[in-house]
XYZ file of C-alpha atoms in Angstrom:
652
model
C 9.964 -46.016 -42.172
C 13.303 -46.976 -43.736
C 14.713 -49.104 -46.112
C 16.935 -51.628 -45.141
C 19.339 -54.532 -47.340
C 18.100 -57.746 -46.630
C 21.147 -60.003 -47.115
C 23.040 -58.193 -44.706
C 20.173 -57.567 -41.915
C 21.796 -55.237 -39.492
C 21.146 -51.257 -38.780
C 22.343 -49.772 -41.899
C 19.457 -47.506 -43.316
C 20.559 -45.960 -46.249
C 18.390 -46.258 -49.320
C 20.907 -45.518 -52.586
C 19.200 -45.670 -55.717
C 21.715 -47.420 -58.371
C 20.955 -46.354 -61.986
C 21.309 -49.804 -63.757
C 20.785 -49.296 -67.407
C 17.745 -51.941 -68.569
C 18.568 -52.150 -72.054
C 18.466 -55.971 -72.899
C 17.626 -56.823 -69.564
C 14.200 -55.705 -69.562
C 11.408 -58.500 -69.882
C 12.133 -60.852 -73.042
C 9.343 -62.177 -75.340
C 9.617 -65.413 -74.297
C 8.716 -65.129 -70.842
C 5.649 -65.930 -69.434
C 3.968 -63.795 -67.680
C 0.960 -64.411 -64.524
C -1.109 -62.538 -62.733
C -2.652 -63.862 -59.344
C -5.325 -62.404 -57.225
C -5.823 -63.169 -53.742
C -7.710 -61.116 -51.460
C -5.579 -58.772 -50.337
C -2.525 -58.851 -52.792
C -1.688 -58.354 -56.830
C 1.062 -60.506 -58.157
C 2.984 -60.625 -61.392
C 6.007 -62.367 -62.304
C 7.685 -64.232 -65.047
C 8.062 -66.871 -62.428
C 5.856 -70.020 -62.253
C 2.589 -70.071 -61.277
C 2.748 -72.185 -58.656
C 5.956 -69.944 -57.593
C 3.949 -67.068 -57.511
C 1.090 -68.915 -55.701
C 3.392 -69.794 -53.043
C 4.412 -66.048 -52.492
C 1.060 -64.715 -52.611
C 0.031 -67.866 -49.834
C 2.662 -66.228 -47.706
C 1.913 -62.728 -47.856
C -1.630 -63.815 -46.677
C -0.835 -66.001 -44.056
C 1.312 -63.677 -42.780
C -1.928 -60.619 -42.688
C -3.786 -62.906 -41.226
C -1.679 -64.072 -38.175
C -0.601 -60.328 -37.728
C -4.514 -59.906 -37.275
C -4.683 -61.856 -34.304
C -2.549 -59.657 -31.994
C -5.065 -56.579 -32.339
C -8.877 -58.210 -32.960
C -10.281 -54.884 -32.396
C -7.771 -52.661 -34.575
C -8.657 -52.516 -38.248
C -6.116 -53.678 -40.600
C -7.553 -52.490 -44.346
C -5.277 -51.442 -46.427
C -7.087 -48.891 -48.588
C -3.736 -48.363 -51.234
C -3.195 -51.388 -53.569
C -0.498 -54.153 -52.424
C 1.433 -54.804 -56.045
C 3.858 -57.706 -55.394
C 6.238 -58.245 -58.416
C 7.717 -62.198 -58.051
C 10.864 -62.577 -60.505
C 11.852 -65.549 -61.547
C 15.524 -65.205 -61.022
C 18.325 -62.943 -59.906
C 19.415 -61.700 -63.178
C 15.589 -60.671 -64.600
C 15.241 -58.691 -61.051
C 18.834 -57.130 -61.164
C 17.826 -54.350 -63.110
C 15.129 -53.432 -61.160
C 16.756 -53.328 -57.611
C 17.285 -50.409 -55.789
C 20.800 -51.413 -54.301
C 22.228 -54.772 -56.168
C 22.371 -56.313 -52.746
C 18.667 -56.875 -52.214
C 17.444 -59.934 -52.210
C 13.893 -58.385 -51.980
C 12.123 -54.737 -51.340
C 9.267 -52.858 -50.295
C 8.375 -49.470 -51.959
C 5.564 -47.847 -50.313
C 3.163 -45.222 -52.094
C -0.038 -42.729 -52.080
C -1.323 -44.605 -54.651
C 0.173 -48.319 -54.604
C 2.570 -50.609 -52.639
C 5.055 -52.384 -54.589
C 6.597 -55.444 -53.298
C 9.532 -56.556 -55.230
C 11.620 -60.151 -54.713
C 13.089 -62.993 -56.948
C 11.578 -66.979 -56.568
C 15.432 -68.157 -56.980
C 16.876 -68.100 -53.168
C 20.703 -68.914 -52.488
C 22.269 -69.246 -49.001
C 21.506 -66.419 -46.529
C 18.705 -64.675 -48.907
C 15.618 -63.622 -46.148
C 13.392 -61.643 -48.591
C 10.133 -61.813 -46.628
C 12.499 -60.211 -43.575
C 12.415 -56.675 -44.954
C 8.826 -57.341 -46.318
C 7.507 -58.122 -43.242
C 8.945 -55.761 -41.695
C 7.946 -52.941 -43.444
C 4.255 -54.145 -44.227
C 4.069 -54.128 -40.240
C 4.646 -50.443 -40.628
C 2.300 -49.900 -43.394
C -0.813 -52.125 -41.309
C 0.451 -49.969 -38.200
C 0.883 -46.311 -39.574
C -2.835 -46.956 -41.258
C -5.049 -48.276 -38.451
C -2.996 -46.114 -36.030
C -1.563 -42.919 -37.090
C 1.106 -41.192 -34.814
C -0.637 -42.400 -31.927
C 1.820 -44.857 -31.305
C 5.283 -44.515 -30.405
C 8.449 -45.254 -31.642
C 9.788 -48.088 -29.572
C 6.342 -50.127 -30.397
C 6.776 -49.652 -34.030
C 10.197 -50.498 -34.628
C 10.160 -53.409 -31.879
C 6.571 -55.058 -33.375
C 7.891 -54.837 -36.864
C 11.213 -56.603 -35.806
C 9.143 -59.229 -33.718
C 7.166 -59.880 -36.731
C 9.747 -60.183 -39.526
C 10.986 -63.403 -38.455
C 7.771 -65.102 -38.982
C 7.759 -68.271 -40.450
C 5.428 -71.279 -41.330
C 5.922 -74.989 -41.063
C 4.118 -78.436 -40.988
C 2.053 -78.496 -44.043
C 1.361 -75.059 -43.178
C -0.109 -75.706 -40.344
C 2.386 -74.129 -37.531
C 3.514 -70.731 -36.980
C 6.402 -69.535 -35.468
C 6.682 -65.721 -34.029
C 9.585 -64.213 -32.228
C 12.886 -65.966 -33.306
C 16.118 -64.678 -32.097
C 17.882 -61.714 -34.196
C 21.253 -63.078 -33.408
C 23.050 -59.111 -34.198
C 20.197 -57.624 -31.736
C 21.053 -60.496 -29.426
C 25.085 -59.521 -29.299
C 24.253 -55.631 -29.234
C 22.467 -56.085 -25.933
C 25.143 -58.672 -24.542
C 27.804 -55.911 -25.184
C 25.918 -52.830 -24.261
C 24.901 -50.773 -21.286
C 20.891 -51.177 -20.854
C 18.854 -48.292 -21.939
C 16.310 -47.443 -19.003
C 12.246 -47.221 -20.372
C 11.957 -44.171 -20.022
C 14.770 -43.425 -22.484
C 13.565 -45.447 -24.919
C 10.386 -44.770 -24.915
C 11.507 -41.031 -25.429
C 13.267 -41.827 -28.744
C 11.487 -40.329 -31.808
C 12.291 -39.538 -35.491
C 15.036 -36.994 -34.482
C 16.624 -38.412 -31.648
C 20.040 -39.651 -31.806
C 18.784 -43.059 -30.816
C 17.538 -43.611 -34.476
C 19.995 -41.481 -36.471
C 23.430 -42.239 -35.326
C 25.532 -45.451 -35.906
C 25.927 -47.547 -32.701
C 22.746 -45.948 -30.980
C 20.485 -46.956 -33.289
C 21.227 -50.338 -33.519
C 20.916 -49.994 -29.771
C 17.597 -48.824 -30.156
C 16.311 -51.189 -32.385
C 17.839 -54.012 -30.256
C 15.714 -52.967 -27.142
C 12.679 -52.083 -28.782
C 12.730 -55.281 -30.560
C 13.835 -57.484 -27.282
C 10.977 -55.444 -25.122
C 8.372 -56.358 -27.425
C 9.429 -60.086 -27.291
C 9.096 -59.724 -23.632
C 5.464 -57.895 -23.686
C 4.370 -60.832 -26.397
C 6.598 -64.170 -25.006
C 7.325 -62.759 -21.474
C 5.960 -63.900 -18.211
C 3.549 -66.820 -19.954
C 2.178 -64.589 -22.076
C 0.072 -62.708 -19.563
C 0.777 -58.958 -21.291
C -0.397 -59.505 -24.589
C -4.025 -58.610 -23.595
C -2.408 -55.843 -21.490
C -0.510 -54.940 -24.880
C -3.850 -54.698 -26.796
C -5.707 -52.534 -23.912
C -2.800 -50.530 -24.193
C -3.281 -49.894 -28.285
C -6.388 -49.271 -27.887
C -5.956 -46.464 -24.954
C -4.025 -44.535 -27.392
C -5.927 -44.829 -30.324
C -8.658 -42.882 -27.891
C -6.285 -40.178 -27.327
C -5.155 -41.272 -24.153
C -1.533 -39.428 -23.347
C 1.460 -42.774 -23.680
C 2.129 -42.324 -19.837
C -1.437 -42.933 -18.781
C -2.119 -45.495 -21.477
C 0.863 -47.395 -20.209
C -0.047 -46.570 -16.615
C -3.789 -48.847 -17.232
C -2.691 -50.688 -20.020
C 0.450 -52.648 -17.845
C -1.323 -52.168 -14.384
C 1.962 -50.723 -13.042
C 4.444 -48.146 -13.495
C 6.996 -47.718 -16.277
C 9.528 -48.692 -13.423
C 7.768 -51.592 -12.169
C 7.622 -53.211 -15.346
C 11.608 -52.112 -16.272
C 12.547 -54.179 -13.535
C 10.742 -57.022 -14.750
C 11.862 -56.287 -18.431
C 15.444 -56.665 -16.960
C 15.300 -59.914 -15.120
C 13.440 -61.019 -18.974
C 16.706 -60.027 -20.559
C 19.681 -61.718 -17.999
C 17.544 -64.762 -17.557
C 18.155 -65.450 -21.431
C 14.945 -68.353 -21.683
C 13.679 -65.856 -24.896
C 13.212 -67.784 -27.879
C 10.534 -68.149 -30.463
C 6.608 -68.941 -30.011
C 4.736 -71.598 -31.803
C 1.318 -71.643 -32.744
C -0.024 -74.619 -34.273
C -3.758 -74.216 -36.125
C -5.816 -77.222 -36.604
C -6.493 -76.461 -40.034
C -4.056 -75.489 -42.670
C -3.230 -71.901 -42.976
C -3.580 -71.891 -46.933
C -5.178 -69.350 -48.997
C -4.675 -70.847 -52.621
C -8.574 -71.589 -53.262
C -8.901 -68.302 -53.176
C -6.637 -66.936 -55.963
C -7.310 -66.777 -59.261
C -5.025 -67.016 -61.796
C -4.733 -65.686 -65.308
C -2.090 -65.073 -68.053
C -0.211 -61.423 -67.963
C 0.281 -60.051 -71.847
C 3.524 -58.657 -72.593
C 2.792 -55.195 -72.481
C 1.378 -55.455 -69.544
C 3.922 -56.587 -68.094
C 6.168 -53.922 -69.553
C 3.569 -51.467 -67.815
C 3.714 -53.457 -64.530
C 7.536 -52.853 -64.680
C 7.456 -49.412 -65.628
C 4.951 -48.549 -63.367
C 7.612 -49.834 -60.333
C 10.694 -47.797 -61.524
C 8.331 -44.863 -61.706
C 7.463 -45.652 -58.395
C 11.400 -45.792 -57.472
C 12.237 -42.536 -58.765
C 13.743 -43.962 -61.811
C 12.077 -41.963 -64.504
C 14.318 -42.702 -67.243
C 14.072 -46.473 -67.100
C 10.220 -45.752 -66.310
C 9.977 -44.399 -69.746
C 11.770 -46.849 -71.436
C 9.986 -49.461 -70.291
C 6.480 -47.879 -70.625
C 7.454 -46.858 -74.145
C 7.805 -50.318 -75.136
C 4.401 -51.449 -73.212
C 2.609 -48.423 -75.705
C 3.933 -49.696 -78.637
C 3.042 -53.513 -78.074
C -0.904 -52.263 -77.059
C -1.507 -48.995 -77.726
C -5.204 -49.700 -75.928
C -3.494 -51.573 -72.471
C -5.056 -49.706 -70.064
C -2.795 -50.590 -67.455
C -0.041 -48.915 -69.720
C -1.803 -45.701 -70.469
C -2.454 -45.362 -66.969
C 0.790 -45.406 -65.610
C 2.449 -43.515 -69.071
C 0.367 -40.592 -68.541
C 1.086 -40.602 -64.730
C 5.027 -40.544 -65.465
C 4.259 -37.619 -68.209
C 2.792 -35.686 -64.552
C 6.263 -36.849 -62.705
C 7.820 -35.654 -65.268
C 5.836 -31.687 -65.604
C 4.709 -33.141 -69.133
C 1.253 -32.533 -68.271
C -0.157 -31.724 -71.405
C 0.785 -34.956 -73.241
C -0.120 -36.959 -70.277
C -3.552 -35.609 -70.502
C -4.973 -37.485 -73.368
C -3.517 -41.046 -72.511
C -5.301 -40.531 -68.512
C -8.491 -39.294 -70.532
C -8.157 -42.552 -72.930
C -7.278 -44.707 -69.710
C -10.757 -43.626 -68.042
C -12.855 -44.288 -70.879
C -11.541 -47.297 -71.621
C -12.091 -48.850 -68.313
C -14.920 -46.604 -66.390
C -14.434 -49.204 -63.563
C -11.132 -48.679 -62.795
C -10.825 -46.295 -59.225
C -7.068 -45.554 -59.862
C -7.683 -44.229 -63.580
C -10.694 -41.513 -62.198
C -8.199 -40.412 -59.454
C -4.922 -39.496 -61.956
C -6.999 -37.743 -64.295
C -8.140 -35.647 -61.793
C -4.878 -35.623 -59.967
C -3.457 -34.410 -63.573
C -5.622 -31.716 -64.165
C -4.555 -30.541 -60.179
C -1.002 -30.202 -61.710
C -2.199 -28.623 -64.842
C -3.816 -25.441 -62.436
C 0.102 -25.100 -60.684
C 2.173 -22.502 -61.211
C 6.046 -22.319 -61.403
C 6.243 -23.030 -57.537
C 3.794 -25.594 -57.205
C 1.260 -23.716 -55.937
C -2.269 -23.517 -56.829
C -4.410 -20.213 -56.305
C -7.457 -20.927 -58.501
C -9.265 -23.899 -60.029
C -11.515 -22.574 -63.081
C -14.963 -23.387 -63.064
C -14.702 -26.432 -65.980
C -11.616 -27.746 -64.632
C -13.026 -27.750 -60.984
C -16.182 -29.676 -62.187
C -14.302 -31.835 -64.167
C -12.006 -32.894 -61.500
C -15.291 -32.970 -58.710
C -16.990 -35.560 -60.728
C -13.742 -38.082 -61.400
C -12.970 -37.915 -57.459
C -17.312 -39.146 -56.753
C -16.400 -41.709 -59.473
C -13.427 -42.640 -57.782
C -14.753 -42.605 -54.230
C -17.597 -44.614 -55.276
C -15.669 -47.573 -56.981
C -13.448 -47.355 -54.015
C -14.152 -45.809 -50.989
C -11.555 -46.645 -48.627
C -9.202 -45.115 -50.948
C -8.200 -41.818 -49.315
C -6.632 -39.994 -51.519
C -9.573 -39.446 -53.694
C -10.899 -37.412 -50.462
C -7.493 -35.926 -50.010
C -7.884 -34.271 -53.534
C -11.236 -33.353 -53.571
C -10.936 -31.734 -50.503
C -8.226 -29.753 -51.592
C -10.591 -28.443 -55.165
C -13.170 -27.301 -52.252
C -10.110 -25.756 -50.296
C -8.509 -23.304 -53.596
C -12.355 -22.994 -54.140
C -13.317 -22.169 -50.820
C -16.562 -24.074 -51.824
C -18.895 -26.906 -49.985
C -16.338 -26.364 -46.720
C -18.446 -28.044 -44.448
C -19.509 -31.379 -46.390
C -16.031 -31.787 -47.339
C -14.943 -31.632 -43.903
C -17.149 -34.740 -42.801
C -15.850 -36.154 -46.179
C -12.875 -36.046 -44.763
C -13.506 -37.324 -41.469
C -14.899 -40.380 -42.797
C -11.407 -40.938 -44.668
C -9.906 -40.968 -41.667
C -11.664 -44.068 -40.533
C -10.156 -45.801 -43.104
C -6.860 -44.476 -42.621
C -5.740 -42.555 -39.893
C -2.102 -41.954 -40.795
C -3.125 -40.389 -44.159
C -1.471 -36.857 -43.343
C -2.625 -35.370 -46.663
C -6.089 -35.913 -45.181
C -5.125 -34.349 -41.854
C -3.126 -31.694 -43.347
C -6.132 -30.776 -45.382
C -8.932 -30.962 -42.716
C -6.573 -29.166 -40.486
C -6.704 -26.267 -43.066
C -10.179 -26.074 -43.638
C -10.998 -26.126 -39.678
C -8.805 -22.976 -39.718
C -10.953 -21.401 -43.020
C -14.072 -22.197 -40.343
C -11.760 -20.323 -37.784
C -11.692 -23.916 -35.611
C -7.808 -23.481 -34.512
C -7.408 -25.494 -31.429
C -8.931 -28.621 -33.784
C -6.906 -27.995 -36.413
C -3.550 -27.921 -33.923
C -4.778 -31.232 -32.601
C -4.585 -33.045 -36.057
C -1.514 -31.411 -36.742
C 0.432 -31.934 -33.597
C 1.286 -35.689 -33.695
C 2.868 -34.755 -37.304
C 4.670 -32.166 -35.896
C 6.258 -34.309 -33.087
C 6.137 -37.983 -34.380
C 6.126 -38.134 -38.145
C 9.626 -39.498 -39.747
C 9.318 -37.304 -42.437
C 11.570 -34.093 -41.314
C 9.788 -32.123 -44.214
C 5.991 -32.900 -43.092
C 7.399 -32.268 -39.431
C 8.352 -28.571 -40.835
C 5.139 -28.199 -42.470
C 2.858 -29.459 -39.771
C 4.951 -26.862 -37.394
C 4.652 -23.867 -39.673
C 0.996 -24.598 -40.187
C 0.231 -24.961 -36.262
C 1.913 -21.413 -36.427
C 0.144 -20.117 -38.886
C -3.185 -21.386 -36.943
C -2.141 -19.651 -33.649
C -1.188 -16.329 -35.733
C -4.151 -16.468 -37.429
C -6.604 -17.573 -34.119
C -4.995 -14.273 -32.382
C -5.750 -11.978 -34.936
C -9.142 -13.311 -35.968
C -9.325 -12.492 -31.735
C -7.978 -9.444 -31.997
C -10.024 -8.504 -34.913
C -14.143 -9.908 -33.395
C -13.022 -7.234 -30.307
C -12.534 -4.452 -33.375
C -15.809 -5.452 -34.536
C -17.577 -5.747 -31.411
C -16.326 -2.116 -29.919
C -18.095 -0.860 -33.506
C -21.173 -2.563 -32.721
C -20.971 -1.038 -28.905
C -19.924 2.171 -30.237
C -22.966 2.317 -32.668
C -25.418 1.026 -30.560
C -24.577 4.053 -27.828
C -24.579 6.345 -30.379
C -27.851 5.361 -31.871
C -29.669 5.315 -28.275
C -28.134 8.777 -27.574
C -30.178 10.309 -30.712
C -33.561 8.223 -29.599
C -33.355 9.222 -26.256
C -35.619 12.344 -25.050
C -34.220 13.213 -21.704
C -30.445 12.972 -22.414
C -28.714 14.167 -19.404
C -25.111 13.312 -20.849
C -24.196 13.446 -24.548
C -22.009 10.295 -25.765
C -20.296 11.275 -28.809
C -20.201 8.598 -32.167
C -17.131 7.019 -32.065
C -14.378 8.941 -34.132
C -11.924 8.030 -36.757
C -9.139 7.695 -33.878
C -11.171 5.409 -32.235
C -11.521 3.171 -35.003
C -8.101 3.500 -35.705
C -6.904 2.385 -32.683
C -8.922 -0.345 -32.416
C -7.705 -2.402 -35.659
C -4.237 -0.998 -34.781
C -4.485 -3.437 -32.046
C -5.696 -5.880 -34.379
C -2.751 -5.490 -36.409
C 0.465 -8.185 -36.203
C 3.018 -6.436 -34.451
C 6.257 -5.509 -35.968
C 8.928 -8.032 -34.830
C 12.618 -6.863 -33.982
C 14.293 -4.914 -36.443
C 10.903 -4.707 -39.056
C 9.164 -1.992 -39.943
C 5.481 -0.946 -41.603
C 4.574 1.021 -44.417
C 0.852 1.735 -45.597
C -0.103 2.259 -49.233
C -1.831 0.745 -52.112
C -0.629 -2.539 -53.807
C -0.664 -2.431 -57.366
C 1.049 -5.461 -58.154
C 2.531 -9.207 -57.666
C 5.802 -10.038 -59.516
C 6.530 -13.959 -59.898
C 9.513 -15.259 -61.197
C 12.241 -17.633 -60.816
C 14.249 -15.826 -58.102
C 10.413 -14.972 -56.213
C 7.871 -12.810 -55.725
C 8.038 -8.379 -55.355
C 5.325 -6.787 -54.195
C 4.606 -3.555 -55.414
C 3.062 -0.859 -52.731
C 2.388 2.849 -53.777
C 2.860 4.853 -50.700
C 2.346 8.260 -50.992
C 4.698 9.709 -54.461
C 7.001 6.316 -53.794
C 6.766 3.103 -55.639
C 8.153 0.630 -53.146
C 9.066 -3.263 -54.031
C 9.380 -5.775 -51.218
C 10.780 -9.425 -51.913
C 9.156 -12.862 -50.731
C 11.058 -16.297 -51.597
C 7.023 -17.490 -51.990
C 3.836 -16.669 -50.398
C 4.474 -19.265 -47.571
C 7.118 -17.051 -46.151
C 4.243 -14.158 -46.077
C 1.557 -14.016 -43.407
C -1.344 -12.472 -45.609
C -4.963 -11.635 -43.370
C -7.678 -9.801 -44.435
C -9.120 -6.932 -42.157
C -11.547 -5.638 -44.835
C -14.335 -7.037 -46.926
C -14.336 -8.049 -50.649
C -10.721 -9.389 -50.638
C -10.721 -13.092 -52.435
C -9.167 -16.014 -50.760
C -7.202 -16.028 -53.921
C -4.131 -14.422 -53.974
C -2.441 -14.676 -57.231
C 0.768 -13.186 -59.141
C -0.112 -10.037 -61.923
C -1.695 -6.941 -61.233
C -4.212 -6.276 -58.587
C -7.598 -5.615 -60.300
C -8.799 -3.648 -58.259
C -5.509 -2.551 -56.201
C -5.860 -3.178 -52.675
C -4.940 -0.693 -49.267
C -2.803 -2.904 -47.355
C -0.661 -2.058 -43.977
C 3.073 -4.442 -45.341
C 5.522 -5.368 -42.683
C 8.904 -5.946 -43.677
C 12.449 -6.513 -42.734
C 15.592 -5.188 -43.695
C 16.661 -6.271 -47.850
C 18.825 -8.847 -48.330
C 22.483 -8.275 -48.902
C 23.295 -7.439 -52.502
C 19.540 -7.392 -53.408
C 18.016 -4.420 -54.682
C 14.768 -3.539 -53.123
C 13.167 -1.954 -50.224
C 13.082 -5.127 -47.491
C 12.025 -8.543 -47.106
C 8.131 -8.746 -46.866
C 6.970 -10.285 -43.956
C 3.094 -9.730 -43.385
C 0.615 -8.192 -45.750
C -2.670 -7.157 -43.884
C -5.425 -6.022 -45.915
C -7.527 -2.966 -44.782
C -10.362 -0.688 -45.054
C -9.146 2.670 -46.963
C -10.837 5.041 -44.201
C -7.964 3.323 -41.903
C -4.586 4.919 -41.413
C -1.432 3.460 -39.547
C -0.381 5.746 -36.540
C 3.311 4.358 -36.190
């Protein structure tokens, strides 16, 4: 999902955050401030009711016509939709991301905002990016990274042109993008099967002239699978969703879906395009499309709407104005909820997590009802348990119960909200605690949002604590390939590593066991057997040995192994030494951070926690390592840290 200028609509995706300073600008006394509720939507604004009406009428009309393309896809929305309506250009300068915008979207884990200005000049298409984007968000919930690229992009182009006429009474879908129109009059035709390969790293969607190829097609082939041919695909279109949302493979989906081949349908596709007939759809209701009985309306106090705006540039990254504004919301109602709320979360953004502690705890009292203000206290105390690299190796008991009991608040208030699950599974993860409730916990998240990858990334981990690799991989693969984030891509990679690592040495490890067992068993029949015509030795120490040997990762090129005792975990700023007594040598190894480790216990009575200071008691390990970095001054670069039983000894 990107962020694109709305005046200028074309394929230019970068997001630059422009530090404005607020100053005077920020919200005056003598504006009036609304709030309006409609049923799927917040807005505020120190525009006019009615203007604010009007935008919250067109955010709904627009769910609800989106609705009709997929009747049997859910379209919840389990985070908040915030929509901030200013009432002109200058009050909303300050709070744009790039001066150009005429409008925004700013996605979250915890809230959408929706940003725009009531005051329109020539050219301004604020709902364009809006649209777009909320597309995405309705998609990437109900669907995941089931579906691919070309039907994202291409649906949430189709859709952003949607507009309303005739007493709002007729809809039109599908109007011409004149730049997408020109880029596929002036350029070669990409073939299906090249577009439908495009994903988050391909050129296609990174580079310049190629991805405003790319979005061209993808738009102008979901016009034709909507508008094309009477109409006749869009049920084909639907069976098609629905085929991969039960895991069919894209190929075979489109294969049923389409009732021909990807070639078939390419040829069609082309005749669509050089016939040039494509222009936009009209559906006309016999009933007015309006929504405004259902809002209510009621006046915004000035702090609140300090909060409100705070609460977006924290949401932007813009911590500084964040504070400023929130600071000023605080001091005009010390007891707005909605202002200690979002003050204490920007004290968490901002590592400040002891003073944001009581204004969360004050927030939750205050309004025991309020979902959001269970879920940051407990998300704040999460932060309070991290160390220096973000990591968490223990909860303690009080903080763990603490934070157990705002989640069930939380989840109870609202339970479509995922991240409440996300969180609580991850206190039952450090804990290694109720592992299998919290893994249906977090299976029912998933049926309210499907594309919530802290949920996935979290089951995934706790299938591999109940040694359930291959399920884990299959959560964790569509990240892995599909997700536009290149950092959850890495992670989802290095944790489908980890799994396979981990399911060959767990493997490795039951055949260790079970040649004990076999080995015992023989050994115990041999001394209850009378007429013993062959004597089978117990098995030895060699035999044991070899057996976990086997067990054992294996050194990769140029590393090496060392067994001894390790007495101790340095953390600092520059990373983590591991201290290993081998023999009359004291040995120190260097790690970056644990993830860069692969740590697996062999032995009994080692604690899933693994945590910097001394080891209480010290602990035989086998440590494979590679070769120190230049310059640095220790004995290698740990790679794997295996813990074993002390009657074991490493045969190199």
């Amino acid at each position: 999902m990107k962020i694109r200028p709305l005046r200028r609509f074309i394929a230019s995706f970068a997001f630059a955050l422009i530090i404005v300073g607020l100053g005077h600008h920020s919200a005056q006394a003598k504006d009036t401030w609304t709030t309006v509720r409609s049923k799927n939507f917040t807005l505020v604004g120190n525009a006019s009711e009615k203007d604010i009406r009007g935008v919250a009428n067109r955010m709904e009309q627009f769910r609800a016509v989106f609705a009709l393309l997929f009747p049997s896809v859910p379209l919840n929305s389990p985070v908040p939709n915030t929509v901030i309506v200013f009432k002109s250009d200058g009050s909303f300068k300050p709070f744009k991301p790039n001066p150009n915008d005429a409008g925004y979207f700013q996605p979250g884990d915890d809230v959408n905002y929706i940003a725009l200005t009531s005051e329109r000049t020539p050219g301004d298409q604020p709902f364009r990016v809006i649209f777009h984007e909320y597309v995405h968000l309705m998609v990437n919930n109900a669907m995941g990274e089931a579906l691919p690229l070309w039907f994202n992009e291409g649906l949430a182009e189709y859709y952003s042109t949607f507009d309303i006429t005739q007493q709002n009474r007729r809809v039109l879908l599908g109007d011409l993008i004149d730049n997408h129109v020109l880029f596929l009059r002036d350029t070669k035709f990409l073939p299906l099967r090249t577009l439908f390969a495009v994903d988050y790293k391909s050129p296609y969607y990174n580079e310049g002239n190629k991805m405003n190829i790319f979005y061209a097609e993808s738009w102008m082939f979901m016009h034709y699978l909507l508008q094309g041919d009477g109409q006749k695909h869009r049920p084909q279109l639907a069976k098609f969703v629905d085929l991969l949302r039960s895991g069919v493979k894209i190929d075979d989906a489109f294969q049923q879906g389409f009732q021909g081949s990807i070639e078939s349908v390419e040829k069609d596709f082309k005749a669509y395009i050089q016939g040039a007939a494509y222009k936009a759809s009209a559906i006309t209701f016999e009933h007015s499309l309006d929504f405004d009985n259902e809002m209510q309306a009621a006046p915004l106090s000035e702090a609140d709407a300090h909060a409100y705006l705070g609460d977006l540039l924290l949401h932007t990254h813009r911590l500084k104005e964040a504070d400023e504004q929130l600071q000023q919301a605080i001091s005009l109602d010390a007891n707005s909820t909605m202002a200690q709320t979002a003050f204490g979360m920007l004290r968490v953004r901002q590592n400040r997590l002891e003073d944001a502690k009581p204004y969360l705890e004050k927030a939750v009292a205050a309004s025991a009802q309020n979902y959001l203000a269970h879920y940051y206290y407990a998300f704040a105390l999460s932060n309070l348990s991290m160390n220096e690299y973000r990591m968490v190796s223990r909860f303690p008991d009080e903080v763990a119960v603490t934070m157990r009991n705002e989640l069930t608040k939380a989840i109870s208030l609202k339970p479509d909200f995922t991240e409440s699950y996300s969180l609580l599974g991850f206190v039952n993860l450090v804990r290694n605690e109720q592992v299998d409730e919290t893994i249906e916990l977090l299976k029912k998240a998933l049926n309210f949002s499907r594309g919530n990858h802290r949920v996935l990334f979290m089951l995934a981990q706790l299938y591999m604590r109940k040694e359930k690799f291959p399920e884990a991989r299959q959560l964790l693969t569509p990240i892995a390939e599909n997700s536009p984030d290149p950092e959850l891509r890495k992670q989802a990679d290095a944790l489908i590593q980890a799994s396979k690592h981990a399911e060959e040495q767990f493997a490795q490890f039951k055949e260790f066991q079970k040649q004990q067992q076999q080995q015992m068993s023989a050994r115990a029949q041999d001394q209850n057997s009378v007429t013993t015509m062959t004597q089978t030795s117990a098995p030895t120490a060699d035999d044991m040995n070899s057996a976990l040997l086997d067990a054992l990762r294996k050194p990769q090129a140029g590393e090496q192994r060392v067994q001894g005792m390790l007495t101790t975990i340095d953390c600092n700023a520059k990373g983590m030494t591991f201290t290993v007594r081998a023999g009359d040598r004291l040995l120190k190894f260097h790690s970056d951070n644990f993830d860069r480790v692969d740590i697996t216990a062999f032995t009994t009575g080692i604690s899933g926690d693994i945590t910097c200071g001394p080891r209480k008691p010290e602990n035989w390990i086998i440590l494979t390592f590679a070769p120190p970095k230049a310059g640095v001054k220790n004995d290698g670069e740990a790679s794997a840290i295996e813990f074993v039983p002390q009657s074991f000894t490493l045969k190199q």
